Tab-separated table of C-alpha atoms in Angstrom:
chain	number	residue	atom	x	y	z
U	1	MET	CA	114.609	78.668	118.315
U	2	SER	CA	112.002	79.400	120.932
U	3	GLN	CA	108.291	78.701	120.639
U	4	GLY	CA	106.407	81.296	119.296
U	5	THR	CA	108.414	82.701	116.441
U	6	ALA	CA	108.064	79.138	114.310
U	7	PRO	CA	105.346	77.661	112.170
U	8	ARG	CA	104.966	73.736	113.355
U	9	CYS	CA	106.782	71.065	112.198
U	10	PRO	CA	104.664	69.546	109.593
U	11	ILE	CA	105.352	65.322	110.499
U	12	CYS	CA	105.073	66.520	114.368
U	13	GLY	CA	103.025	69.301	115.076
U	14	ASN	CA	105.864	70.728	117.391
U	15	ALA	CA	106.596	74.533	117.394
U	16	ASN	CA	110.172	74.755	118.633
U	17	TRP	CA	113.267	74.417	116.033
U	18	HIS	CA	116.867	73.870	116.628
U	19	ASP	CA	118.623	77.053	115.752
U	20	ARG	CA	121.076	75.200	113.053
U	21	ALA	CA	122.392	75.796	109.639
U	22	LEU	CA	118.980	73.669	109.029
U	23	PRO	CA	116.344	74.635	111.397
U	24	GLU	CA	115.673	71.161	112.535
U	25	CYS	CA	112.401	70.158	114.510
U	26	THR	CA	113.659	69.454	118.201
U	27	HIS	CA	111.022	66.639	118.610
U	28	CYS	CA	111.141	64.497	115.197
U	29	GLY	CA	114.779	65.701	113.611
U	30	LEU	CA	113.117	66.932	110.783
U	31	ALA	CA	115.323	69.757	109.042
U	32	VAL	CA	114.089	72.247	106.651
U	33	VAL	CA	115.931	74.545	104.299
U	34	ASP	CA	113.411	77.438	105.106
U	35	LEU	CA	110.834	77.910	107.985
U	36	ARG	CA	108.630	79.869	105.792
U	37	PHE	CA	107.528	76.546	104.480
U	38	ASP	CA	103.927	75.663	103.494
U	39	ALA	CA	103.122	72.396	105.586
U	40	GLU	CA	101.094	70.450	103.894
U	41	ARG	CA	103.045	70.473	100.154
U	42	LEU	CA	106.236	69.955	102.565
U	43	ARG	CA	104.660	67.268	104.085
U	44	ASN	CA	103.092	65.311	100.348
U	45	ALA	CA	107.262	66.325	99.187
U	46	ILE	CA	108.577	64.055	102.120
U	47	GLY	CA	105.942	61.574	101.978
U	48	ASP	CA	107.227	61.494	97.776
U	49	HIS	CA	110.685	60.812	99.066
U	50	LEU	CA	110.415	58.272	101.463
U	51	GLN	CA	108.303	55.918	99.061
U	52	GLY	CA	111.282	56.766	96.431
U	53	ARG	CA	109.279	59.007	94.237
U	54	SER	CA	111.647	62.012	94.472
U	55	PRO	CA	114.459	63.237	95.656
U	56	ALA	CA	114.938	65.342	99.281
U	57	ARG	CA	114.457	68.892	98.053
U	58	GLY	CA	113.876	71.659	100.815
U	59	PHE	CA	114.051	69.033	103.716
U	60	ALA	CA	116.603	66.637	105.090
U	61	PHE	CA	116.544	64.315	108.094
U	62	ALA	CA	118.392	63.887	110.964
U	63	PRO	CA	119.897	60.016	111.742
U	64	HIS	CA	116.695	59.276	113.789
U	65	ALA	CA	114.170	61.290	111.738
U	66	ARG	CA	113.631	59.495	108.632
U	67	ARG	CA	111.837	56.575	110.459
U	68	ASN	CA	109.782	59.511	112.825
U	69	ALA	CA	108.484	60.704	109.394
U	70	ALA	CA	107.765	57.446	107.965
U	71	TRP	CA	105.771	56.146	110.671
U	72	ALA	CA	104.030	59.445	111.165
U	73	LEU	CA	102.765	59.165	107.246
U	74	GLY	CA	101.936	55.451	107.651
U	75	LEU	CA	104.677	53.773	105.728
U	76	VAL	CA	107.286	51.202	106.760
U	77	ASP	CA	110.188	50.306	104.002
U	78	GLY	CA	108.442	52.959	102.005
U	79	ARG	CA	105.329	51.448	101.367
U	80	PRO	CA	102.010	51.937	103.200
U	81	ALA	CA	102.149	50.282	106.597
U	82	THR	CA	99.699	46.970	106.594
U	83	PRO	CA	97.263	46.421	109.531
U	84	ARG	CA	98.281	43.642	111.708
U	85	PRO	CA	97.075	41.904	114.909
U	86	HIS	CA	98.812	42.769	118.058
U	87	SER	CA	99.494	41.081	121.593
U	88	VAL	CA	99.751	44.645	123.423
U	89	THR	CA	98.402	45.024	127.091
U	90	LEU	CA	96.014	47.844	128.032
U	91	GLY	CA	97.188	49.023	131.317
U	92	MET	CA	95.944	51.283	134.073
U	93	ILE	CA	96.648	53.291	137.065
U	94	ALA	CA	93.898	54.559	138.682
U	95	ARG	CA	91.985	55.399	141.957
U	96	ALA	CA	89.453	53.012	143.433
U	97	GLY	CA	87.012	56.152	143.400
U	98	GLU	CA	87.149	55.938	139.477
U	99	ALA	CA	85.789	52.618	139.507
U	100	ASP	CA	82.520	53.760	137.166
U	101	THR	CA	85.152	55.510	134.505
U	102	ILE	CA	87.384	52.297	134.717
U	103	ALA	CA	84.449	50.148	133.912
U	104	THR	CA	83.063	52.102	130.978
U	105	MET	CA	86.429	52.582	129.518
U	106	LEU	CA	87.581	49.015	129.470
U	107	ALA	CA	84.306	48.305	128.062
U	108	ASP	CA	84.605	50.415	125.283
U	109	LEU	CA	88.339	49.091	124.629
U	110	ARG	CA	88.144	46.039	125.335
U	111	PRO	CA	87.533	44.684	121.636
U	112	ALA	CA	91.188	46.419	120.833
U	113	PHE	CA	93.247	44.494	123.366
U	114	PRO	CA	93.364	40.742	124.051
U	115	HIS	CA	94.289	41.659	127.852
U	116	ALA	CA	94.057	44.616	130.300
U	117	ILE	CA	95.690	45.418	133.869
U	118	VAL	CA	94.506	48.025	136.228
U	119	LEU	CA	96.837	49.071	139.186
U	120	LEU	CA	93.984	50.170	141.495
U	121	ASP	CA	95.140	52.819	144.483
U	122	GLY	CA	92.673	51.108	147.032
U	123	THR	CA	91.920	48.526	149.042
U	124	SER	CA	91.885	44.515	147.789
U	125	ALA	CA	87.702	45.170	148.531
U	126	ASP	CA	87.707	47.741	145.461
U	127	ALA	CA	89.819	45.508	143.417
U	128	ALA	CA	87.435	42.783	144.156
U	129	ALA	CA	84.408	44.728	143.246
U	130	LEU	CA	85.525	45.774	140.542
U	131	ALA	CA	86.742	42.859	138.968
U	132	GLU	CA	83.278	41.426	139.479
U	133	ARG	CA	82.177	44.291	136.918
U	134	THR	CA	84.942	43.719	134.444
U	135	PRO	CA	85.815	39.932	134.586
U	136	TRP	CA	88.099	40.035	131.313
U	137	ALA	CA	90.546	42.322	133.021
U	138	GLN	CA	93.214	41.733	136.063
U	139	ILE	CA	92.345	44.444	138.833
U	140	ILE	CA	95.295	44.724	141.551
U	141	ALA	CA	94.953	46.574	144.676
U	142	HIS	CA	98.040	48.679	145.785
U	143	PRO	CA	98.194	52.140	147.507
U	144	LEU	CA	99.915	54.663	145.001
U	145	ASN	CA	101.929	56.179	147.811
U	146	GLY	CA	102.753	59.310	146.234
U	147	ASP	CA	105.036	57.379	143.295
U	148	PHE	CA	103.463	56.694	139.844
U	149	ALA	CA	106.274	55.335	138.259
U	150	ALA	CA	106.090	52.605	141.112
U	151	GLN	CA	102.500	52.183	140.319
U	152	ARG	CA	103.596	52.071	136.441
U	153	ASN	CA	106.184	49.515	137.406
U	154	ARG	CA	103.748	47.212	138.987
U	155	VAL	CA	101.286	46.942	135.947
U	156	GLN	CA	104.800	46.298	133.709
U	157	ALA	CA	105.866	43.520	135.992
U	158	LEU	CA	102.149	41.752	135.503
U	159	ALA	CA	102.706	42.137	131.879
U	160	ALA	CA	104.238	40.373	128.839
U	161	GLY	CA	105.138	41.757	125.442
U	162	TRP	CA	104.140	45.344	124.540
U	163	VAL	CA	102.150	47.514	126.878
U	164	LEU	CA	100.016	50.812	126.439
U	165	GLN	CA	99.613	52.363	129.461
U	166	LEU	CA	96.424	54.673	130.010
U	167	ASP	CA	95.174	56.984	132.473
U	168	THR	CA	91.407	57.198	133.014
U	169	ASP	CA	91.087	60.620	131.723
U	170	GLU	CA	93.033	59.237	128.069
U	171	ARG	CA	91.489	57.366	125.373
U	172	PRO	CA	93.764	56.070	122.073
U	173	ASP	CA	92.262	57.694	118.911
U	174	ALA	CA	91.053	55.000	116.330
U	175	ALA	CA	94.730	55.787	114.483
U	176	LEU	CA	96.657	54.409	116.940
U	177	LEU	CA	94.486	51.617	117.747
U	178	GLY	CA	94.665	50.591	113.987
U	179	SER	CA	98.412	50.926	113.987
U	180	LEU	CA	99.526	49.318	117.352
U	181	GLY	CA	99.647	46.124	115.192
U	182	TRP	CA	102.190	46.961	112.594
U	183	LEU	CA	104.137	49.668	115.062
U	184	THR	CA	105.147	47.279	117.381
U	185	HIS	CA	106.154	44.533	114.624
U	186	ALA	CA	108.114	47.321	113.087
U	187	ALA	CA	109.500	48.000	116.448
U	188	ASP	CA	110.716	44.797	117.226
U	189	ARG	CA	112.320	43.887	114.262
U	190	ASP	CA	114.176	47.616	114.948
U	191	GLY	CA	115.062	46.089	118.231
U	192	LEU	CA	113.130	49.333	119.932
U	193	GLN	CA	111.380	48.949	123.554
U	194	SER	CA	109.859	52.581	123.749
U	195	LEU	CA	107.667	54.282	121.845
U	196	GLY	CA	106.800	58.012	122.362
U	197	LEU	CA	103.046	58.527	121.325
U	198	PRO	CA	101.994	62.383	120.829
U	199	ARG	CA	98.871	63.362	122.988
U	200	ARG	CA	96.629	65.806	122.343
U	201	ASN	CA	95.206	67.692	125.157
U	202	TRP	CA	91.582	69.213	125.651
U	203	VAL	CA	90.660	71.722	128.229
U	204	ASP	CA	87.009	72.101	128.345
U	205	GLY	CA	87.039	70.731	125.243
U	206	VAL	CA	89.195	73.175	122.978
U	207	GLN	CA	92.869	71.442	122.221
U	208	SER	CA	95.521	73.222	124.108
U	209	ALA	CA	98.983	74.269	122.731
U	210	LEU	CA	100.733	71.641	124.668
U	211	TRP	CA	101.358	69.477	121.566
U	212	PRO	CA	102.181	67.039	121.027
U	213	ASP	CA	103.048	66.362	124.573
U	214	ILE	CA	105.046	63.404	123.577
U	215	GLN	CA	104.313	60.109	126.067
U	216	TYR	CA	106.365	57.254	126.448
U	217	ARG	CA	103.489	54.655	127.192
U	218	LEU	CA	104.141	52.136	124.697
U	219	ASN	CA	106.971	50.122	126.520
U	220	HIS	CA	107.986	46.145	126.253
U	221	ALA	CA	107.211	44.969	129.885
U	222	GLY	CA	110.232	44.747	131.210
U	223	ILE	CA	111.054	48.445	131.066
U	224	ARG	CA	110.842	50.509	134.149
U	225	PHE	CA	109.563	54.038	134.570
U	226	ALA	CA	111.509	56.503	137.004
U	227	GLY	CA	109.967	59.610	138.588
U	228	ARG	CA	107.472	60.120	141.257
U	229	VAL	CA	105.622	62.575	139.106
U	230	HIS	CA	106.021	62.988	135.123
U	231	GLU	CA	107.375	59.553	135.245
U	232	ARG	CA	109.475	58.549	132.279
U	233	PRO	CA	110.791	54.985	130.911
U	234	VAL	CA	114.188	54.291	131.997
U	235	VAL	CA	115.829	53.075	128.497
U	236	PRO	CA	118.724	54.030	126.050
U	237	PHE	CA	118.008	56.828	123.120
U	238	GLU	CA	118.856	54.390	120.717
U	239	ARG	CA	116.064	51.575	122.082
U	240	THR	CA	113.537	54.822	121.255
U	241	SER	CA	111.565	56.082	118.485
U	242	LEU	CA	108.690	58.266	118.175
U	243	ALA	CA	105.414	56.500	116.979
U	244	LEU	CA	103.771	59.634	115.205
U	245	ALA	CA	100.894	57.321	113.662
U	246	GLY	CA	98.162	58.172	116.028
U	247	SER	CA	97.284	60.035	119.404
U	248	ILE	CA	96.294	59.731	122.906
U	249	ASP	CA	93.378	62.203	123.796
U	250	HIS	CA	93.616	63.719	127.563
U	251	GLN	CA	90.048	65.561	128.748
U	252	LEU	CA	90.907	67.996	131.256
U	253	SER	CA	89.235	71.146	132.585
U	254	ARG	CA	90.833	74.223	133.471
U	255	SER	CA	90.235	73.753	136.862
U	256	ARG	CA	91.646	70.415	136.858
U	257	VAL	CA	94.795	71.673	135.024
U	258	VAL	CA	95.573	73.956	138.004
U	259	GLU	CA	94.808	71.684	140.734
U	260	ARG	CA	96.933	68.715	139.086
U	261	SER	CA	99.888	71.789	139.030
U	262	VAL	CA	99.874	72.218	142.686
U	263	ALA	CA	99.272	68.750	143.756
U	264	TYR	CA	102.296	67.775	141.569
U	265	GLU	CA	104.331	70.445	142.756
U	266	ALA	CA	103.641	68.946	146.312
U	267	MET	CA	104.757	65.872	145.628
U	268	SER	CA	108.245	66.905	144.312
U	269	THR	CA	110.257	69.873	143.577
U	270	ASP	CA	109.331	72.000	140.358
U	271	ALA	CA	107.121	69.222	139.047
U	272	GLY	CA	104.124	72.035	139.130
U	273	ARG	CA	105.489	72.998	135.629
U	274	PRO	CA	104.332	76.305	135.331
U	275	SER	CA	105.536	76.539	131.674
U	276	ASP	CA	103.435	73.198	131.091
U	277	GLU	CA	100.369	74.702	132.832
U	278	ALA	CA	100.251	77.995	130.436
U	279	ALA	CA	100.896	75.713	127.415
U	280	LEU	CA	97.771	73.650	128.304
U	281	LEU	CA	95.608	76.771	129.266
U	282	ARG	CA	96.300	78.135	125.674
U	283	PRO	CA	94.648	77.349	122.579
U	284	LEU	CA	96.640	75.822	120.052
U	285	THR	CA	97.426	77.681	116.830
U	286	ALA	CA	99.362	76.962	113.855
U	287	ALA	CA	102.490	78.737	115.232
U	288	THR	CA	102.284	79.016	119.138
């Protein structure tokens, strides 16, 4: 069922549904009896079911969907998740010219992360200058050379445990920061290595229709990325999960969206993704 003809999933916000006997969200795997649902009522009913208070009525779960829904509702094993400390490393890839933005970002996020690694597309002198301003972070220089996956992999190789990789125009929201401890603890228990986080794209201050724009940015350090552009971690599906307990906020301008598409297409054929550009430039609605 195509985008634009159906409501957004009450669990993940996706507007695409598999055309099956029970329409199934193409992202989180929630299946519903009828797409003419009341989103708030259905979400509450799913929460009651997951906490053992009622049977499943009007919905069903694909094999991977129960955990997706539970984590989105802040539940682990049918109970509200308990905040936990974490040892997640903040990883960043950035350009040397963004030093001021990087320093501000690291200062803002320093209380939330025990360690930070920045892979700078610049010189060793650029890295040394930034390191003087941010002595609590590990700053390394290496040319990007048009390969985002290789740059992310250099960050991965310098880290241990779980790594959250962000770009300089992204920020984790408060819900994501508050859930990192219990999410990674639950993921370790379930043998997971890569978690997909929803990303809100804000274009000139307006949330775009490209939502939830899942980004697999929370990964074990041993995981490696592939793809020069639109890089993704190389990991078996059964070792992955959506982690919908919080989001990444991504700030863009309209001109940046267009410029980025052109630049990506020049780096790799079909990487411009005109459908993504169109969705980014369209405001979010209940059914988009």
